GROMACS .gro file of N, CA and C in nm:
model
  528
    1MET      N    1   0.394   2.275   3.016
    1MET     CA    2   0.393   2.327   2.906
    1MET      C    3   0.244   2.406   2.889
    2ALA      N    4   0.226   2.535   2.871
    2ALA     CA    5   0.082   2.561   2.833
    2ALA      C    6   0.083   2.558   2.657
    3ALA      N    7  -0.008   2.529   2.599
    3ALA     CA    8  -0.037   2.518   2.482
    3ALA      C    9  -0.042   2.702   2.430
    4ALA      N   10   0.024   2.722   2.314
    4ALA     CA   11  -0.018   2.847   2.228
    4ALA      C   12  -0.146   2.910   2.247
    5ASP      N   13  -0.155   3.040   2.288
    5ASP     CA   14  -0.275   3.097   2.228
    5ASP      C   15  -0.271   3.263   2.224
    6PHE      N   16  -0.390   3.338   2.220
    6PHE     CA   17  -0.358   3.431   2.168
    6PHE      C   18  -0.519   3.517   2.217
    7GLN      N   19  -0.485   3.654   2.245
    7GLN     CA   20  -0.622   3.735   2.227
    7GLN      C   21  -0.621   3.870   2.153
    8ILE      N   22  -0.715   3.899   2.135
    8ILE     CA   23  -0.708   4.014   2.031
    8ILE      C   24  -0.807   4.113   2.087
    9ASP      N   25  -0.745   4.197   2.167
    9ASP     CA   26  -0.830   4.309   2.207
    9ASP      C   27  -0.847   4.470   2.112
   10GLU      N   28  -0.928   4.499   2.099
   10GLU     CA   29  -0.972   4.629   2.012
   10GLU      C   30  -0.990   4.745   2.123
   11GLY      N   31  -0.866   4.805   2.155
   11GLY     CA   32  -0.963   4.941   2.244
   11GLY      C   33  -0.925   5.069   2.178
   12GLY      N   34  -0.920   5.166   2.272
   12GLY     CA   35  -0.940   5.330   2.217
   12GLY      C   36  -0.836   5.334   2.149
   13GLN      N   37  -0.701   5.267   2.179
   13GLN     CA   38  -0.582   5.288   2.145
   13GLN      C   39  -0.505   5.220   1.979
   14GLY      N   40  -0.627   5.130   1.970
   14GLY     CA   41  -0.603   5.041   1.866
   14GLY      C   42  -0.610   4.901   1.874
   15LEU      N   43  -0.545   4.817   1.804
   15LEU     CA   44  -0.535   4.698   1.835
   15LEU      C   45  -0.420   4.645   1.899
   16THR      N   46  -0.451   4.523   2.005
   16THR     CA   47  -0.366   4.485   2.126
   16THR      C   48  -0.354   4.319   2.098
   17LEU      N   49  -0.254   4.270   2.069
   17LEU     CA   50  -0.225   4.142   2.041
   17LEU      C   51  -0.161   4.070   2.174
   18ARG      N   52  -0.226   4.004   2.242
   18ARG     CA   53  -0.183   3.910   2.353
   18ARG      C   54  -0.133   3.788   2.338
   19LEU      N   55  -0.017   3.740   2.342
   19LEU     CA   56   0.028   3.623   2.332
   19LEU      C   57   0.032   3.542   2.466
   20THR      N   58  -0.005   3.414   2.459
   20THR     CA   59   0.017   3.342   2.624
   20THR      C   60   0.000   3.228   2.581
   21GLY      N   61   0.114   3.156   2.681
   21GLY     CA   62   0.170   3.023   2.676
   21GLY      C   63   0.309   3.000   2.595
   22ASP      N   64   0.299   2.883   2.557
   22ASP     CA   65   0.441   2.864   2.517
   22ASP      C   66   0.424   2.856   2.332
   23TRP      N   67   0.495   2.945   2.253
   23TRP     CA   68   0.503   2.936   2.131
   23TRP      C   69   0.609   2.905   2.075
   24THR      N   70   0.588   2.772   2.085
   24THR     CA   71   0.704   2.649   2.016
   24THR      C   72   0.660   2.552   1.901
   25ALA      N   73   0.706   2.509   1.847
   25ALA     CA   74   0.697   2.404   1.751
   25ALA      C   75   0.595   2.312   1.802
   26THR      N   76   0.658   2.227   1.930
   26THR     CA   77   0.575   2.144   1.978
   26THR      C   78   0.376   2.168   2.044
   27GLU      N   79   0.399   2.334   2.063
   27GLU     CA   80   0.299   2.405   2.141
   27GLU      C   81   0.192   2.435   2.030
   28LEU      N   82   0.228   2.499   1.910
   28LEU     CA   83   0.175   2.566   1.824
   28LEU      C   84   0.036   2.532   1.766
   29GLY      N   85   0.029   2.412   1.732
   29GLY     CA   86  -0.126   2.339   1.685
   29GLY      C   87  -0.153   2.393   1.589
   30ARG      N   88  -0.280   2.432   1.544
   30ARG     CA   89  -0.383   2.550   1.466
   30ARG      C   90  -0.387   2.713   1.502
   31VAL      N   91  -0.276   2.729   1.601
   31VAL     CA   92  -0.319   2.845   1.676
   31VAL      C   93  -0.267   2.961   1.518
   32SER      N   94  -0.191   2.901   1.474
   32SER     CA   95  -0.116   3.043   1.346
   32SER      C   96  -0.230   3.065   1.271
   33ARG      N   97  -0.319   2.973   1.224
   33ARG     CA   98  -0.420   2.977   1.119
   33ARG      C   99  -0.548   3.066   1.196
   34ARG      N  100  -0.539   3.047   1.299
   34ARG     CA  101  -0.653   3.144   1.395
   34ARG      C  102  -0.622   3.258   1.403
   35LEU      N  103  -0.469   3.251   1.449
   35LEU     CA  104  -0.437   3.398   1.445
   35LEU      C  105  -0.447   3.468   1.318
   36ASP      N  106  -0.422   3.418   1.189
   36ASP     CA  107  -0.425   3.466   1.069
   36ASP      C  108  -0.542   3.535   1.046
   37ASP      N  109  -0.660   3.469   1.095
   37ASP     CA  110  -0.807   3.471   1.059
   37ASP      C  111  -0.853   3.591   1.144
   38GLY      N  112  -0.814   3.599   1.270
   38GLY     CA  113  -0.801   3.677   1.363
   38GLY      C  114  -0.764   3.831   1.328
   39LEU      N  115  -0.640   3.836   1.282
   39LEU     CA  116  -0.558   3.947   1.227
   39LEU      C  117  -0.589   4.031   1.104
   40ASN      N  118  -0.655   3.916   1.043
   40ASN     CA  119  -0.697   3.939   0.889
   40ASN      C  120  -0.596   4.097   0.822
   41GLY      N  121  -0.498   4.083   0.834
   41GLY     CA  122  -0.413   4.213   0.777
   41GLY      C  123  -0.421   4.333   0.885
   42ARG      N  124  -0.508   4.374   0.973
   42ARG     CA  125  -0.491   4.455   1.018
   42ARG      C  126  -0.376   4.468   1.104
   43ASP      N  127  -0.323   4.622   1.135
   43ASP     CA  128  -0.185   4.629   1.193
   43ASP      C  129  -0.182   4.651   1.342
   44VAL      N  130  -0.136   4.600   1.391
   44VAL     CA  131  -0.132   4.567   1.574
   44VAL      C  132  -0.034   4.715   1.601
   45THR      N  133  -0.147   4.750   1.709
   45THR     CA  134  -0.060   4.870   1.796
   45THR      C  135  -0.006   4.815   1.907
   46ALA      N  136  -0.045   4.743   1.978
   46ALA     CA  137   0.081   4.715   2.096
   46ALA      C  138   0.062   4.546   2.115
   47VAL      N  139   0.155   4.519   2.195
   47VAL     CA  140   0.186   4.344   2.171
   47VAL      C  141   0.218   4.334   2.359
   48ASP      N  142   0.127   4.255   2.426
   48ASP     CA  143   0.137   4.241   2.561
   48ASP      C  144   0.181   4.054   2.561
   49LEU      N  145   0.314   4.066   2.606
   49LEU     CA  146   0.379   3.949   2.649
   49LEU      C  147   0.414   3.912   2.784
   50SER      N  148   0.292   3.956   2.863
   50SER     CA  149   0.328   3.906   3.022
   50SER      C  150   0.274   3.768   3.031
   51GLU      N  151   0.221   3.703   2.923
   51GLU     CA  152   0.176   3.543   2.999
   51GLU      C  153   0.259   3.448   2.856
   52LEU      N  154   0.337   3.543   2.776
   52LEU     CA  155   0.423   3.459   2.688
   52LEU      C  156   0.495   3.336   2.761
   53GLY      N  157   0.519   3.216   2.723
   53GLY     CA  158   0.621   3.127   2.798
   53GLY      C  159   0.751   3.112   2.690
   54ARG      N  160   0.734   3.033   2.656
   54ARG     CA  161   0.876   3.011   2.552
   54ARG      C  162   0.851   3.053   2.424
   55PHE      N  163   0.927   3.071   2.338
   55PHE     CA  164   0.929   3.123   2.239
   55PHE      C  165   1.034   3.083   2.115
   56ASP      N  166   0.980   3.010   2.008
   56ASP     CA  167   1.093   2.974   1.909
   56ASP      C  168   1.054   3.039   1.787
   57THR      N  169   1.131   3.003   1.706
   57THR     CA  170   1.157   3.031   1.584
   57THR      C  171   1.033   3.002   1.505
   58ALA      N  172   0.929   2.865   1.509
   58ALA     CA  173   0.815   2.854   1.494
   58ALA      C  174   0.727   2.941   1.534
   59GLY      N  175   0.689   2.983   1.647
   59GLY     CA  176   0.650   3.096   1.704
   59GLY      C  177   0.640   3.187   1.617
   60ALA      N  178   0.765   3.230   1.591
   60ALA     CA  179   0.769   3.386   1.520
   60ALA      C  180   0.759   3.377   1.402
   61LEU      N  181   0.751   3.260   1.331
   61LEU     CA  182   0.731   3.246   1.187
   61LEU      C  183   0.566   3.257   1.193
   62ALA      N  184   0.510   3.191   1.276
   62ALA     CA  185   0.366   3.213   1.284
   62ALA      C  186   0.304   3.360   1.293
   63VAL      N  187   0.368   3.424   1.391
   63VAL     CA  188   0.353   3.568   1.413
   63VAL      C  189   0.367   3.645   1.287
   64ILE      N  190   0.483   3.618   1.219
   64ILE     CA  191   0.516   3.673   1.093
   64ILE      C  192   0.406   3.639   0.996
   65GLN      N  193   0.353   3.557   0.997
   65GLN     CA  194   0.288   3.497   0.872
   65GLN      C  195   0.144   3.510   0.916
   66ALA      N  196   0.119   3.527   1.033
   66ALA     CA  197  -0.059   3.556   1.047
   66ALA      C  198  -0.109   3.735   0.975
   67GLY      N  199  -0.162   3.719   0.882
   67GLY     CA  200  -0.245   3.801   0.819
   67GLY      C  201  -0.130   3.917   0.775
   68HIS      N  202  -0.012   3.915   0.757
   68HIS     CA  203   0.097   3.982   0.735
   68HIS      C  204   0.057   4.119   0.820
   69ALA      N  205   0.039   4.094   0.905
   69ALA     CA  206   0.039   4.204   1.031
   69ALA      C  207   0.133   4.305   1.048
   70LYS      N  208   0.161   4.422   1.052
   70LYS     CA  209   0.268   4.503   1.111
   70LYS      C  210   0.280   4.516   1.268
   71LEU      N  211   0.365   4.472   1.323
   71LEU     CA  212   0.403   4.483   1.455
   71LEU      C  213   0.458   4.632   1.472
   72PRO      N  214   0.429   4.711   1.588
   72PRO     CA  215   0.514   4.825   1.613
   72PRO      C  216   0.642   4.780   1.690
   73LYS      N  217   0.737   4.881   1.670
   73LYS     CA  218   0.901   4.832   1.723
   73LYS      C  219   0.912   4.816   1.860
   74THR      N  220   0.843   4.847   1.945
   74THR     CA  221   0.840   4.832   2.082
   74THR      C  222   0.782   4.719   2.134
   75ALA      N  223   0.715   4.629   2.019
   75ALA     CA  224   0.634   4.482   2.064
   75ALA      C  225   0.729   4.415   2.165
   76TRP      N  226   0.827   4.419   2.123
   76TRP     CA  227   0.926   4.302   2.180
   76TRP      C  228   1.015   4.376   2.307
   77ASP      N  229   0.965   4.460   2.336
   77ASP     CA  230   1.095   4.553   2.502
   77ASP      C  231   1.048   4.444   2.614
   78GLU      N  232   0.971   4.401   2.623
   78GLU     CA  233   0.920   4.303   2.728
   78GLU      C  234   1.034   4.221   2.756
   79ARG      N  235   1.035   4.161   2.627
   79ARG     CA  236   1.115   4.002   2.623
   79ARG      C  237   1.192   4.018   2.495
   80PRO      N  238   1.330   4.058   2.505
   80PRO     CA  239   1.407   4.113   2.443
   80PRO      C  240   1.482   3.998   2.331
   81GLU      N  241   1.460   3.882   2.423
   81GLU     CA  242   1.546   3.740   2.343
   81GLU      C  243   1.430   3.692   2.240
   82ALA      N  244   1.297   3.690   2.283
   82ALA     CA  245   1.196   3.683   2.219
   82ALA      C  246   1.210   3.815   2.076
   83GLY      N  247   1.226   3.929   2.118
   83GLY     CA  248   1.251   4.005   2.004
   83GLY      C  249   1.326   3.982   1.888
   84ARG      N  250   1.455   3.922   1.954
   84ARG     CA  251   1.597   3.890   1.847
   84ARG      C  252   1.547   3.759   1.780
   85THR      N  253   1.468   3.674   1.807
   85THR     CA  254   1.406   3.575   1.748
   85THR      C  255   1.307   3.601   1.602
   86TYR      N  256   1.241   3.707   1.676
   86TYR     CA  257   1.129   3.749   1.568
   86TYR      C  258   1.217   3.817   1.498
   87ALA      N  259   1.294   3.911   1.525
   87ALA     CA  260   1.366   3.996   1.431
   87ALA      C  261   1.430   3.908   1.301
   88MET      N  262   1.511   3.792   1.361
   88MET     CA  263   1.586   3.667   1.276
   88MET      C  264   1.487   3.613   1.166
   89VAL      N  265   1.360   3.600   1.248
   89VAL     CA  266   1.285   3.514   1.148
   89VAL      C  267   1.233   3.616   1.031
   90GLU      N  268   1.187   3.717   1.059
   90GLU     CA  269   1.149   3.799   1.005
   90GLU      C  270   1.233   3.852   0.893
   91ARG      N  271   1.352   3.873   0.922
   91ARG     CA  272   1.452   3.911   0.820
   91ARG      C  273   1.479   3.809   0.723
   92LEU      N  274   1.482   3.684   0.754
   92LEU     CA  275   1.493   3.529   0.644
   92LEU      C  276   1.371   3.513   0.563
   93GLU      N  277   1.240   3.547   0.655
   93GLU     CA  278   1.130   3.538   0.583
   93GLU      C  279   1.124   3.649   0.476
   94ARG      N  280   1.172   3.770   0.496
   94ARG     CA  281   1.162   3.906   0.379
   94ARG      C  282   1.277   3.852   0.284
   95GLU      N  283   1.391   3.812   0.343
   95GLU     CA  284   1.496   3.788   0.243
   95GLU      C  285   1.511   3.651   0.138
   96SER      N  286   1.422   3.562   0.205
   96SER     CA  287   1.444   3.457   0.109
   96SER      C  288   1.413   3.462  -0.014
   97ALA      N  289   1.454   3.355  -0.083
   97ALA     CA  290   1.389   3.332  -0.223
   97ALA      C  291   1.240   3.288  -0.229
   98GLY      N  292   1.160   3.345  -0.301
   98GLY     CA  293   1.033   3.274  -0.321
   98GLY      C  294   1.019   3.156  -0.371
   99PRO      N  295   0.894   3.091  -0.384
   99PRO     CA  296   0.901   2.977  -0.436
   99PRO      C  297   0.941   2.908  -0.590
  100PRO      N  298   0.986   2.778  -0.599
  100PRO     CA  299   1.085   2.755  -0.721
  100PRO      C  300   0.965   2.830  -0.860
  101LYS      N  301   0.985   2.878  -0.957
  101LYS     CA  302   0.925   2.882  -1.065
  101LYS      C  303   0.915   2.781  -1.140
  102ARG      N  304   0.752   2.750  -1.154
  102ARG     CA  305   0.678   2.655  -1.206
  102ARG      C  306   0.712   2.629  -1.346
  103SER      N  307   0.716   2.510  -1.410
  103SER     CA  308   0.746   2.482  -1.545
  103SER      C  309   0.617   2.501  -1.645
  104PRO      N  310   0.632   2.511  -1.750
  104PRO     CA  311   0.526   2.573  -1.823
  104PRO      C  312   0.428   2.405  -1.847
  105GLY      N  313   0.299   2.421  -1.881
  105GLY     CA  314   0.241   2.294  -1.891
  105GLY      C  315   0.283   2.211  -1.988
  106TRP      N  316   0.333   2.248  -2.094
  106TRP     CA  317   0.365   2.184  -2.191
  106TRP      C  318   0.502   2.086  -2.166
  107ILE      N  319   0.588   2.147  -2.084
  107ILE     CA  320   0.690   2.056  -2.019
  107ILE      C  321   0.669   2.001  -1.909
  108ARG      N  322   0.568   1.986  -1.863
  108ARG     CA  323   0.531   1.899  -1.737
  108ARG      C  324   0.424   1.793  -1.830
  109THR      N  325   0.369   1.819  -1.924
  109THR     CA  326   0.324   1.711  -1.954
  109THR      C  327   0.426   1.618  -2.066
  110PHE      N  328   0.508   1.652  -2.104
  110PHE     CA  329   0.662   1.573  -2.156
  110PHE      C  330   0.704   1.519  -2.072
  111ALA      N  331   0.720   1.590  -1.955
  111ALA     CA  332   0.843   1.526  -1.849
  111ALA      C  333   0.753   1.385  -1.797
  112LYS      N  334   0.602   1.397  -1.765
  112LYS     CA  335   0.504   1.310  -1.756
  112LYS      C  336   0.523   1.176  -1.812
  113VAL      N  337   0.500   1.197  -1.965
  113VAL     CA  338   0.495   1.115  -2.060
  113VAL      C  339   0.655   1.072  -2.081
  114GLY      N  340   0.756   1.090  -2.062
  114GLY     CA  341   0.906   1.082  -2.037
  114GLY      C  342   0.903   0.974  -1.927
  115ARG      N  343   0.864   1.024  -1.824
  115ARG     CA  344   0.839   0.924  -1.683
  115ARG      C  345   0.798   0.813  -1.732
  116GLY      N  346   0.665   0.794  -1.776
  116GLY     CA  347   0.569   0.693  -1.791
  116GLY      C  348   0.651   0.583  -1.903
  117VAL      N  349   0.751   0.644  -2.006
  117VAL     CA  350   0.793   0.582  -2.105
  117VAL      C  351   0.921   0.492  -2.013
  118GLN      N  352   0.950   0.579  -1.924
  118GLN     CA  353   1.099   0.521  -1.841
  118GLN      C  354   1.041   0.417  -1.785
  119ASP      N  355   0.953   0.436  -1.750
  119ASP     CA  356   0.854   0.309  -1.604
  119ASP      C  357   0.805   0.203  -1.696
  120ILE      N  358   0.766   0.218  -1.824
  120ILE     CA  359   0.755   0.091  -1.901
  120ILE      C  360   0.869   0.018  -1.961
  121VAL      N  361   0.959   0.065  -1.952
  121VAL     CA  362   1.110   0.022  -2.019
  121VAL      C  363   1.152  -0.041  -1.894
  122ALA      N  364   1.137  -0.011  -1.796
  122ALA     CA  365   1.213  -0.094  -1.703
  122ALA      C  366   1.120  -0.195  -1.663
  123GLU      N  367   0.997  -0.187  -1.647
  123GLU     CA  368   0.931  -0.291  -1.639
  123GLU      C  369   0.941  -0.384  -1.726
  124ALA      N  370   0.936  -0.371  -1.842
  124ALA     CA  371   0.972  -0.454  -1.991
  124ALA      C  372   1.091  -0.536  -1.937
  125THR      N  373   1.231  -0.445  -1.927
  125THR     CA  374   1.326  -0.482  -1.880
  125THR      C  375   1.327  -0.589  -1.740
  126LEU      N  376   1.267  -0.592  -1.635
  126LEU     CA  377   1.263  -0.659  -1.524
  126LEU      C  378   1.155  -0.789  -1.561
  127SER      N  379   1.074  -0.757  -1.659
  127SER     CA  380   0.979  -0.920  -1.692
  127SER      C  381   1.076  -0.977  -1.789
  128MET      N  382   1.160  -0.892  -1.891
  128MET     CA  383   1.234  -0.998  -1.969
  128MET      C  384   1.336  -1.079  -1.864
  129ALA      N  385   1.363  -1.044  -1.782
  129ALA     CA  386   1.469  -1.096  -1.667
  129ALA      C  387   1.379  -1.239  -1.616
  130PHE      N  388   1.304  -1.186  -1.556
  130PHE     CA  389   1.194  -1.282  -1.492
  130PHE      C  390   1.169  -1.397  -1.585
  131LEU      N  391   1.131  -1.379  -1.729
  131LEU     CA  392   1.102  -1.480  -1.812
  131LEU      C  393   1.250  -1.559  -1.846
  132GLY      N  394   1.346  -1.498  -1.862
  132GLY     CA  395   1.497  -1.558  -1.892
  132GLY      C  396   1.507  -1.630  -1.750
  133ARG      N  397   1.480  -1.619  -1.655
  133ARG     CA  398   1.476  -1.706  -1.535
  133ARG      C  399   1.438  -1.810  -1.514
  134LEU      N  400   1.332  -1.814  -1.575
  134LEU     CA  401   1.198  -1.882  -1.595
  134LEU      C  402   1.203  -1.995  -1.671
  135ILE      N  403   1.328  -1.928  -1.791
  135ILE     CA  404   1.296  -2.070  -1.906
  135ILE      C  405   1.452  -2.112  -1.853
  136VAL      N  406   1.541  -2.065  -1.799
  136VAL     CA  407   1.659  -2.153  -1.732
  136VAL      C  408   1.604  -2.293  -1.626
  137ALA      N  409   1.516  -2.235  -1.549
  137ALA     CA  410   1.463  -2.289  -1.469
  137ALA      C  411   1.385  -2.421  -1.496
  138THR      N  412   1.334  -2.398  -1.608
  138THR     CA  413   1.237  -2.509  -1.677
  138THR      C  414   1.346  -2.596  -1.763
  139GLY      N  415   1.433  -2.530  -1.804
  139GLY     CA  416   1.549  -2.637  -1.901
  139GLY      C  417   1.601  -2.688  -1.777
  140THR      N  418   1.643  -2.658  -1.665
  140THR     CA  419   1.713  -2.721  -1.588
  140THR      C  420   1.641  -2.861  -1.540
  141THR      N  421   1.531  -2.852  -1.514
  141THR     CA  422   1.410  -2.944  -1.452
  141THR      C  423   1.406  -3.041  -1.580
  142VAL      N  424   1.398  -2.971  -1.690
  142VAL     CA  425   1.330  -3.101  -1.826
  142VAL      C  426   1.455  -3.184  -1.822
  143ARG      N  427   1.589  -3.101  -1.795
  143ARG     CA  428   1.696  -3.193  -1.826
  143ARG      C  429   1.718  -3.276  -1.728
  144TYR      N  430   1.705  -3.219  -1.597
  144TYR     CA  431   1.747  -3.371  -1.504
  144TYR      C  432   1.589  -3.451  -1.511
  145LEU      N  433   1.482  -3.440  -1.555
  145LEU     CA  434   1.372  -3.523  -1.574
  145LEU      C  435   1.432  -3.627  -1.704
  146LEU      N  436   1.485  -3.567  -1.801
  146LEU     CA  437   1.516  -3.669  -1.905
  146LEU      C  438   1.661  -3.748  -1.897
  147LEU      N  439   1.723  -3.691  -1.797
  147LEU     CA  440   1.867  -3.751  -1.754
  147LEU      C  441   1.792  -3.888  -1.661
  148ALA      N  442   1.706  -3.857  -1.577
  148ALA     CA  443   1.633  -3.984  -1.500
  148ALA      C  444   1.569  -4.062  -1.569
  149VAL      N  445   1.481  -4.016  -1.657
  149VAL     CA  446   1.417  -4.100  -1.797
  149VAL      C  447   1.513  -4.197  -1.834
  150MET      N  448   1.619  -4.107  -1.923
  150MET     CA  449   1.709  -4.231  -1.978
  150MET      C  450   1.793  -4.275  -1.889
  151GLY      N  451   1.809  -4.276  -1.792
  151GLY     CA  452   1.895  -4.375  -1.707
  151GLY      C  453   1.818  -4.484  -1.658
  152TRP      N  454   1.725  -4.452  -1.643
  152TRP     CA  455   1.626  -4.582  -1.618
  152TRP      C  456   1.564  -4.670  -1.746
  153LEU      N  457   1.538  -4.560  -1.860
  153LEU     CA  458   1.549  -4.661  -1.985
  153LEU      C  459   1.701  -4.756  -1.990
  154VAL      N  460   1.795  -4.705  -2.013
  154VAL     CA  461   1.916  -4.774  -2.021
  154VAL      C  462   1.961  -4.884  -1.925
  155LEU      N  463   1.906  -4.871  -1.787
  155LEU     CA  464   1.920  -4.975  -1.694
  155LEU      C  465   1.797  -5.096  -1.724
  156ALA      N  466   1.699  -5.060  -1.781
  156ALA     CA  467   1.570  -5.141  -1.829
  156ALA      C  468   1.611  -5.187  -1.978
  157TRP      N  469   1.678  -5.146  -2.064
  157TRP     CA  470   1.689  -5.195  -2.175
  157TRP      C  471   1.831  -5.295  -2.141
  158GLY      N  472   1.904  -5.284  -2.038
  158GLY     CA  473   2.026  -5.357  -2.029
  158GLY      C  474   1.975  -5.471  -1.986
  159ALA      N  475   1.875  -5.469  -1.877
  159ALA     CA  476   1.841  -5.579  -1.861
  159ALA      C  477   1.761  -5.691  -1.945
  160VAL      N  478   1.699  -5.621  -2.044
  160VAL     CA  479   1.627  -5.688  -2.154
  160VAL      C  480   1.722  -5.754  -2.246
  161VAL      N  481   1.808  -5.667  -2.263
  161VAL     CA  482   1.929  -5.719  -2.358
  161VAL      C  483   2.001  -5.825  -2.282
  162LYS      N  484   2.024  -5.833  -2.161
  162LYS     CA  485   2.100  -5.930  -2.088
  162LYS      C  486   2.035  -6.056  -2.079
  163GLY      N  487   1.912  -6.029  -2.088
  163GLY     CA  488   1.775  -6.146  -2.020
  163GLY      C  489   1.783  -6.190  -1.902
  164VAL      N  490   1.773  -6.084  -1.819
  164VAL     CA  491   1.774  -6.084  -1.688
  164VAL      C  492   1.650  -6.091  -1.660
  165ASN      N  493   1.624  -6.163  -1.547
  165ASN     CA  494   1.449  -6.198  -1.524
  165ASN      C  495   1.426  -6.057  -1.447
  166ARG      N  496   1.300  -6.077  -1.420
  166ARG     CA  497   1.227  -5.956  -1.390
  166ARG      C  498   1.302  -5.935  -1.228
  167ALA      N  499   1.253  -5.979  -1.152
  167ALA     CA  500   1.328  -5.969  -0.994
  167ALA      C  501   1.458  -5.920  -1.018
  168GLU      N  502   1.557  -5.938  -1.114
  168GLU     CA  503   1.694  -5.911  -1.092
  168GLU      C  504   1.709  -5.764  -1.151
  169GLY      N  505   1.623  -5.755  -1.281
  169GLY     CA  506   1.579  -5.620  -1.317
  169GLY      C  507   1.536  -5.506  -1.217
  170ASP      N  508   1.453  -5.556  -1.113
  170ASP     CA  509   1.409  -5.416  -1.034
  170ASP      C  510   1.507  -5.410  -0.941
  171ARG      N  511   1.609  -5.496  -0.906
  171ARG     CA  512   1.675  -5.486  -0.844
  171ARG      C  513   1.800  -5.397  -0.893
  172LEU      N  514   1.837  -5.404  -1.001
  172LEU     CA  515   1.930  -5.332  -1.104
  172LEU      C  516   1.884  -5.162  -1.075
  173ILE      N  517   1.731  -5.168  -1.111
  173ILE     CA  518   1.665  -5.051  -1.140
  173ILE      C  519   1.698  -4.979  -0.987
  174SER      N  520   1.653  -5.052  -0.865
  174SER     CA  521   1.633  -4.978  -0.753
  174SER      C  522   1.759  -4.943  -0.701
  175LYS      N  523   1.885  -5.033  -0.737
  175LYS     CA  524   2.026  -4.988  -0.710
  175LYS      C  525   2.061  -4.846  -0.760
  176GLY      N  526   2.025  -4.858  -0.894
  176GLY     CA  527   2.049  -4.725  -0.953
  176GLY      C  528   2.192  -4.698  -1.015
   0.00000   0.00000   0.00000
């Protein structure tokens, strides 16, 4: 695979564009920008395709968008399949809808403020959910601590009330 490239020859008959290499999506690189700068809106009188490799829709689009130069009708006679691809992409490019209309500035401002408020509300909701879970976890922990302390107190108080000596009280507490 040869990388896409071009040469622009300015002869007595006008401007000749020579396409070389594979003009495919994988091989284009930055050649379309260079071609745009090279043609600079000038009309091409002849196209030399003798060294053109593969040619796909990405290559056709690069040629079409290059300085919006006009190619002669006989440009693709050497490679009719490339000419069909070029014609199809050129027609689609010509007939396709323009870029979407941009909203006025005041609408974009209110939309941005609205998205910000929505983000704040979403963050507040998530924070409240986290706080609720934290309260439940803390309450559960306190509950189990209180139950453990109360259980120990009941056992200890029972030992005191019964008049159990210290050794028996420790044995009762450790049995739980």
